[in-house]
Coordinates of C-alpha atoms and ligand atoms in Angstrom, one line a residue:
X26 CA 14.5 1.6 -14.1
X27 CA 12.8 1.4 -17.4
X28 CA 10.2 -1.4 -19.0
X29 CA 13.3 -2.2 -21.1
X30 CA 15.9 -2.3 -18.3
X31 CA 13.5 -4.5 -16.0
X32 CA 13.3 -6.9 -18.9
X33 CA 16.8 -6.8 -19.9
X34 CA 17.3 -7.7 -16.3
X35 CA 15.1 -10.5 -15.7
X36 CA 15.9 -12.0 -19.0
X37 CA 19.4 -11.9 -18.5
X38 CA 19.4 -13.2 -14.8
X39 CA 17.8 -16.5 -15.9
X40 CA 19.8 -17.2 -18.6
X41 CA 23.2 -16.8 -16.4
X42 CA 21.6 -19.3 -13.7
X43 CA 20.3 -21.8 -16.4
X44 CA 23.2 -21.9 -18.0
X45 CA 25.1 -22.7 -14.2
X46 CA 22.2 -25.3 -13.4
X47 CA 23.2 -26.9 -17.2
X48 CA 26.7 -26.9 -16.4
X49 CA 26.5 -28.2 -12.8
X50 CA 23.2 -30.2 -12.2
X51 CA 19.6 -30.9 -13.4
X52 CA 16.9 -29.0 -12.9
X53 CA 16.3 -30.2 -9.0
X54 CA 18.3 -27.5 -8.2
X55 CA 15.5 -25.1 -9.4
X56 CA 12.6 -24.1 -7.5
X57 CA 9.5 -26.0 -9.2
X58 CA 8.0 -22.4 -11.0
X59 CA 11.2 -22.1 -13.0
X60 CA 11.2 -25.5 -14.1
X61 CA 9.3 -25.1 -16.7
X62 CA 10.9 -22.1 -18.3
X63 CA 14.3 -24.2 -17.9
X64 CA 12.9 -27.0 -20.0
X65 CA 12.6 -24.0 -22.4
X66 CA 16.0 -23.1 -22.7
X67 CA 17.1 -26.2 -22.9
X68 CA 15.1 -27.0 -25.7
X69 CA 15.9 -23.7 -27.7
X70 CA 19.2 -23.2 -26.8
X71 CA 20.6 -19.5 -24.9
X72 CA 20.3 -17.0 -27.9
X73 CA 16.8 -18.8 -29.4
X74 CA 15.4 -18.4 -25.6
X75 CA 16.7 -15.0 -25.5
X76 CA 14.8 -13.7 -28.6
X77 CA 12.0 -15.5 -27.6
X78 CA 11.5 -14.2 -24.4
X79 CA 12.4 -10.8 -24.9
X80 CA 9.2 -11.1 -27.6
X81 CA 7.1 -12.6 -24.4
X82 CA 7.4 -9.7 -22.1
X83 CA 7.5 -6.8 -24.9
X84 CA 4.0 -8.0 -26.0
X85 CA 3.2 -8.0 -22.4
X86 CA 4.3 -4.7 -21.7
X87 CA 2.4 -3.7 -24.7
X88 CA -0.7 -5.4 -24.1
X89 CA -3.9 -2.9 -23.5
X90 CA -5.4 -3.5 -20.6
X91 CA -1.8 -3.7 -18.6
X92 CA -1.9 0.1 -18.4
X93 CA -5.6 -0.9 -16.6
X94 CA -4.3 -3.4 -14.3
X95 CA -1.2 -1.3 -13.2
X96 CA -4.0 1.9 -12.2
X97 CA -6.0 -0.6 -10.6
X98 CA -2.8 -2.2 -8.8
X99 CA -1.8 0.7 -7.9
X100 CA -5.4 2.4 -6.2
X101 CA -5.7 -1.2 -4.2
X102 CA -1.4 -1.1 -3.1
X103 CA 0.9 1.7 -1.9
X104 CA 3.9 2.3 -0.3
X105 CA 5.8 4.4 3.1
X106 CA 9.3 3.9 2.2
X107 CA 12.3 3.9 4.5
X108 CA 13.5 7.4 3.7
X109 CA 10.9 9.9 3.9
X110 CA 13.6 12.9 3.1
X111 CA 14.3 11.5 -0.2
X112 CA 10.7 9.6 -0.9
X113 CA 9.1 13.3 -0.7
X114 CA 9.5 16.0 -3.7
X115 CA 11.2 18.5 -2.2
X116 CA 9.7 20.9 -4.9
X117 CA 6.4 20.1 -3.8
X118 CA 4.5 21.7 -0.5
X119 CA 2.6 19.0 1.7
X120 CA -0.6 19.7 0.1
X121 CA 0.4 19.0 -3.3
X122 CA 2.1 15.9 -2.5
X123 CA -1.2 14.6 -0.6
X124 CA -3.5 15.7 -2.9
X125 CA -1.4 14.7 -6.0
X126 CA -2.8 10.5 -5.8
X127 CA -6.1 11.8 -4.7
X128 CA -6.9 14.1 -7.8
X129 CA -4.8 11.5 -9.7
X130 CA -7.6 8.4 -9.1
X131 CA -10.6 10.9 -9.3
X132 CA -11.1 10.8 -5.6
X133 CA -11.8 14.4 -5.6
X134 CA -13.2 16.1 -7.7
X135 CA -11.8 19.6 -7.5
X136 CA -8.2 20.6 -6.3
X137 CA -10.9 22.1 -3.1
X138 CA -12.2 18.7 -2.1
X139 CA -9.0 17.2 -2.2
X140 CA -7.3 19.9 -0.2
X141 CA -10.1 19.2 2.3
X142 CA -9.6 15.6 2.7
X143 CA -5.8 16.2 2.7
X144 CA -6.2 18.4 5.4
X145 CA -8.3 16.0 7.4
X146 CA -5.5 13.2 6.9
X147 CA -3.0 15.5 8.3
X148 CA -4.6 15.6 11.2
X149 CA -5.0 11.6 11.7
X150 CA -1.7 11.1 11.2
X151 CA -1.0 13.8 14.0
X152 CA -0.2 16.8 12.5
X153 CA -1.8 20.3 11.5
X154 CA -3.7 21.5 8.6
X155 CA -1.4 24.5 8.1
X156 CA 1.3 22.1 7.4
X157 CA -0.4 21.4 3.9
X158 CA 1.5 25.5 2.3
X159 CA 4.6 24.0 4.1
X160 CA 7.9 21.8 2.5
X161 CA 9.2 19.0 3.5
X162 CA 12.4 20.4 4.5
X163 CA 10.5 22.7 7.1
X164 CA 10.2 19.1 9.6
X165 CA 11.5 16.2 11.4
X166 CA 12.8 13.0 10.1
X167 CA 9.0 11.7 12.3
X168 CA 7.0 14.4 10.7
X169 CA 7.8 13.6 7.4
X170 CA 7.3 10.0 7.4
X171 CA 4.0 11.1 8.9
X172 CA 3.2 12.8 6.0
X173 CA 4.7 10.1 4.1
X174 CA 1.9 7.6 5.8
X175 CA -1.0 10.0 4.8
X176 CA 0.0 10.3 1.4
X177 CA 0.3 7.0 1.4
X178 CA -3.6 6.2 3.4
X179 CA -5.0 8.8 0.8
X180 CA -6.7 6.6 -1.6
X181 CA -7.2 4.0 0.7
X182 CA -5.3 1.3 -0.3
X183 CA -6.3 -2.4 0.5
X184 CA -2.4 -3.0 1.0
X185 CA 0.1 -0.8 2.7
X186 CA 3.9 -2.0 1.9
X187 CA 6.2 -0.3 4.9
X188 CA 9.4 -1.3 4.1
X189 CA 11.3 -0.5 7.1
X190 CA 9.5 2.6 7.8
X191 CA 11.0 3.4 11.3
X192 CA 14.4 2.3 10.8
X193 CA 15.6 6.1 9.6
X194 CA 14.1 7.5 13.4
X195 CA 14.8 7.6 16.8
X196 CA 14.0 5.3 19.2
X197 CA 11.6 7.7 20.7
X198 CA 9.8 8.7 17.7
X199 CA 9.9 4.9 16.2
X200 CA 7.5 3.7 19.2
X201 CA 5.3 6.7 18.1
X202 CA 5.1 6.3 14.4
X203 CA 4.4 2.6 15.1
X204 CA 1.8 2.9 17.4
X205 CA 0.4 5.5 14.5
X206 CA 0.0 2.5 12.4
X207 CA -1.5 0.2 14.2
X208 CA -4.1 2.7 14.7
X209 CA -5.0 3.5 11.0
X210 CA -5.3 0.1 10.8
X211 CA -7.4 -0.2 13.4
X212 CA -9.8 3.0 11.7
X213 CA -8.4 2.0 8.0
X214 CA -8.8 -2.0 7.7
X215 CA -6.1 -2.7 5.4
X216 CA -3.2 -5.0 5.3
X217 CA 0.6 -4.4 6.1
X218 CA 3.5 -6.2 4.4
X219 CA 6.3 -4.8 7.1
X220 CA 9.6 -5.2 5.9
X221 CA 12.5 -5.1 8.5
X222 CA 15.6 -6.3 9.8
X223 CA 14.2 -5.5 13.4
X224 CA 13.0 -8.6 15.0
X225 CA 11.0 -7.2 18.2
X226 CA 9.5 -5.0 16.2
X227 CA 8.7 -7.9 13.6
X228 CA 7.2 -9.7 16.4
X229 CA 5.3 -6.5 18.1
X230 CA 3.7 -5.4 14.7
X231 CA 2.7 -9.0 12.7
X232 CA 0.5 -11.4 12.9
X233 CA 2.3 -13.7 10.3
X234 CA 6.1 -13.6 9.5
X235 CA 8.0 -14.9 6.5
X236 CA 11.6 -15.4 6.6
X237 CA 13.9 -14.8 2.8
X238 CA 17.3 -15.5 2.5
X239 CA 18.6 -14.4 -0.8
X240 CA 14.8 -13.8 -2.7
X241 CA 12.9 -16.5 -1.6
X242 CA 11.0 -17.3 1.3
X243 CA 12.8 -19.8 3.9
X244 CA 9.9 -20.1 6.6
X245 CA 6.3 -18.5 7.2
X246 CA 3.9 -19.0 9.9
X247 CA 2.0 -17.4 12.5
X248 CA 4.1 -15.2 14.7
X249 CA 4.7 -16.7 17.6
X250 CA 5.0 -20.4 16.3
X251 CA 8.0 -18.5 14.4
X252 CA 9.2 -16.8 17.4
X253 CA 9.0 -19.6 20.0
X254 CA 9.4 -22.5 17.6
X255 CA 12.0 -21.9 14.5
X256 CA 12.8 -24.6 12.3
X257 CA 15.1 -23.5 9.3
X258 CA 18.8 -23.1 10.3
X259 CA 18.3 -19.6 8.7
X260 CA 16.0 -18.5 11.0
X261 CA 17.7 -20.4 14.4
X262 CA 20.4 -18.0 13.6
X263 CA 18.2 -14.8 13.2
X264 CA 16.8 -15.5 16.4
X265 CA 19.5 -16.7 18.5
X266 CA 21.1 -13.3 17.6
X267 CA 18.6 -11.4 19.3
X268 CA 20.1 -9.3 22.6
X269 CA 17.3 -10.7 25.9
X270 CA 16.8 -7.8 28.0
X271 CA 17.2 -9.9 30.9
X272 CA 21.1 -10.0 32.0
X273 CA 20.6 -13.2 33.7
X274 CA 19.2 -14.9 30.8
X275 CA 21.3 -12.9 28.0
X276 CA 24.5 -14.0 29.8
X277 CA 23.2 -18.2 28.6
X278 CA 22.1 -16.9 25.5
X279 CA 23.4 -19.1 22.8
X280 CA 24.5 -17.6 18.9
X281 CA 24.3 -19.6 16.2
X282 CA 27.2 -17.9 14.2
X283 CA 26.8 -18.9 10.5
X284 CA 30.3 -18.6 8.4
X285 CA 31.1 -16.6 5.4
X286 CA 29.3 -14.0 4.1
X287 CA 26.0 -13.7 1.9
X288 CA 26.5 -14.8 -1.6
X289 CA 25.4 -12.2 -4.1
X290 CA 21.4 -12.0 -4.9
X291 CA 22.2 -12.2 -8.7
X292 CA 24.6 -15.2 -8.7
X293 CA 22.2 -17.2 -5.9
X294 CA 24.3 -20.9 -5.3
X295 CA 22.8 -23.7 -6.6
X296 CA 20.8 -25.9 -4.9
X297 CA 19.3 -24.6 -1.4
X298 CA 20.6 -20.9 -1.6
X299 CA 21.7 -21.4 2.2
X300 CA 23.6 -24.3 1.9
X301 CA 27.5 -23.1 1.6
X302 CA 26.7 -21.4 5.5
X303 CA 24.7 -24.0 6.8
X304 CA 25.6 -25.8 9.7
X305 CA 23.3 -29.0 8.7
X306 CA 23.6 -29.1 5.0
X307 CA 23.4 -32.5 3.4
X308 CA 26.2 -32.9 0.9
X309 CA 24.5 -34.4 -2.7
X310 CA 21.4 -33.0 -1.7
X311 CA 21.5 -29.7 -0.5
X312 CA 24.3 -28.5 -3.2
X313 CA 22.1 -30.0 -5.4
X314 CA 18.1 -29.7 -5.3
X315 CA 15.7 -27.1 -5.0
X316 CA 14.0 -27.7 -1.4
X317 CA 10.1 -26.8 -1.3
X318 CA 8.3 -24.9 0.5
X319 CA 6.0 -27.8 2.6
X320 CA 3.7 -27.1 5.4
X321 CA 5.2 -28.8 8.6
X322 CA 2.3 -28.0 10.5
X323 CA -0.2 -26.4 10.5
X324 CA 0.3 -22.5 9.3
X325 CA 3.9 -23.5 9.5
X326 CA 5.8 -23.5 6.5
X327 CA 9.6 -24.5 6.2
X328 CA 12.2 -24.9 3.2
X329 CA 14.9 -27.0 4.2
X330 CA 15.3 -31.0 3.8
X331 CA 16.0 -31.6 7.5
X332 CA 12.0 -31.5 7.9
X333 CA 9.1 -33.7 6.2
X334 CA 5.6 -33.1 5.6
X335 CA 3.3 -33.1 8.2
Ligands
LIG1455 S1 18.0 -27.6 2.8 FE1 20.0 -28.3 3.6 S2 21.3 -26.4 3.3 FE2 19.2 -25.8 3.2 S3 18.7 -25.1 5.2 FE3 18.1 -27.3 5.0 S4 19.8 -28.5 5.8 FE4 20.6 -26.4 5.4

């Protein structure tokens, strides 16, 4: 997607909802950092706020030191993706995809130094320095998200997204690539953001978890306060649909089966996004207003007006 495309996007997204908030409610039903830009486009008007922010962002865009920030941003943050097949150049060997970020932020200084170190990665992430004149056609779905991770670990990033990095493998090799990150963390320091839909492995791999539904973040705690103590219906019914690997137990296991489908991401409903499948919702309020994020306890956040503020 292009600057232009994002912007189009964005732009275009908030005047559809604003105009559904104008037409169906105030601005409770909007969460408290768009409120602000609403007031705006109720002041100018749809095409005024249009032109006007499509100005804002260009001159962002353009602005000088944003080419900066984005280098920097991207030294500090990278990224193992959930296909490594098509998140690898197939044109490339492993070498040159390693040692393309490397030479890139000037952390070698000659194509030798970085082969060197690319080499040496290879081998942390459990693989052998031949590999590096090899494509990535020549291994398995676990080898190349192996060489996925080290291209990623290259330039030693302070933040590692995985966004469901195993989910593409076998059982068998999923346990290994996992236990492969938890060591580089271990020699590495740096943070994960792990994405998933898995929720043992959500609870083997984090120390926090926050739950979205539809964008926006529905519950976030410590781990096992989420695991052992949910709050928002949302996250009840994640849970309760987890198999037990206990037959005794599984057989009294109880689902909390949520009706109808999930609204589209670009058309979110008004008011608390989950209220049209909750089992609780409040009728006037939670077709209505915006609930907050609130800390219930302590580490616990929860968005959902069943719950006050500690
Ligand atoms: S705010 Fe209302 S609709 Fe949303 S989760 Fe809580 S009870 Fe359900």
């Amino acid at each position: 997607m292009s600057n232009r495309e994002i912007r189009d996007f964005i732009v275009q997204d908030y005047i559809k909802r604003f105009k559904a908030v104008l037409e169906n409610g105030g601005k409770e039903s909007l969460p408290d950092d768009e409120k602000e830009l609403f007031e705006k486009f109720e002041k100018l008007g749809p095409d005024k706020f249009l032109s006007e922010m499509m100005k804002e962002i260009t001159r962002d865009l353009r602005e000088g030191d944003i080419k900066k920030k984005r280098l920097s941003f991207r030294r500090n943050m990278q990224i193992v993706f959930q296909d490594p097949m098509s998140s690898l150049n197939p044109r490339m060997t492993v070498g040159e995809i390693i040692t393309e970020p490397i030479l890139f932020h000037g952390i070698a200084k000659t194509k030798k130094e970085a082969y060197d170190m690319a080499g040496d990665l290879l081998k942390q992430v459990g693989l052998k320095v031949y590999h590096l004149d090899r494509y990535p056609h020549q291994f398995s779905g676990g080898q190349r998200q192996r060489i996925a991770i080290a291209r990623a670990i290259s330039i030693n990033p302070r933040i590692v997204i995985l966004d469901e990095p195993t989910s593409a493998l076998d059982v068998s090799v999923q346990a290994q690539i996992i236990n492969l990150f938890l060591d580089l963390q271990k020699s590495y320091n740096f943070t994960y953001l792990f994405i998933s839909h898995d929720l043992g492995l959500v609870r083997f791999i984090s120390e926090k978890v926050a739950v979205m539904y539809l964008g926006r973040i529905v519950e976030m705690g410590d781990t096992e306060e989420i695991f052992n103590n949910p709050i928002h219906p949302y996250t009840k019914a994640l849970l309760s649909a987890v198999p037990i690997p206990d037959p005794k137990v599984e057989r009294k296991r109880k689902r909390l089966i949520l009706k109808g489908g999930v609204p589209s991401p670009i058309n979110r409903p008004m008011g608390c996004f989950f209220h049209p499948r909750c089992p609780w919702a409040i009728e006037g309020k939670c077709d209505v207003q915006y609930p907050e994020l609130i800390e219930v306890k302590e580490n616990h956040y929860v968005a959902c007006f069943l719950v006050e503020k500690s």
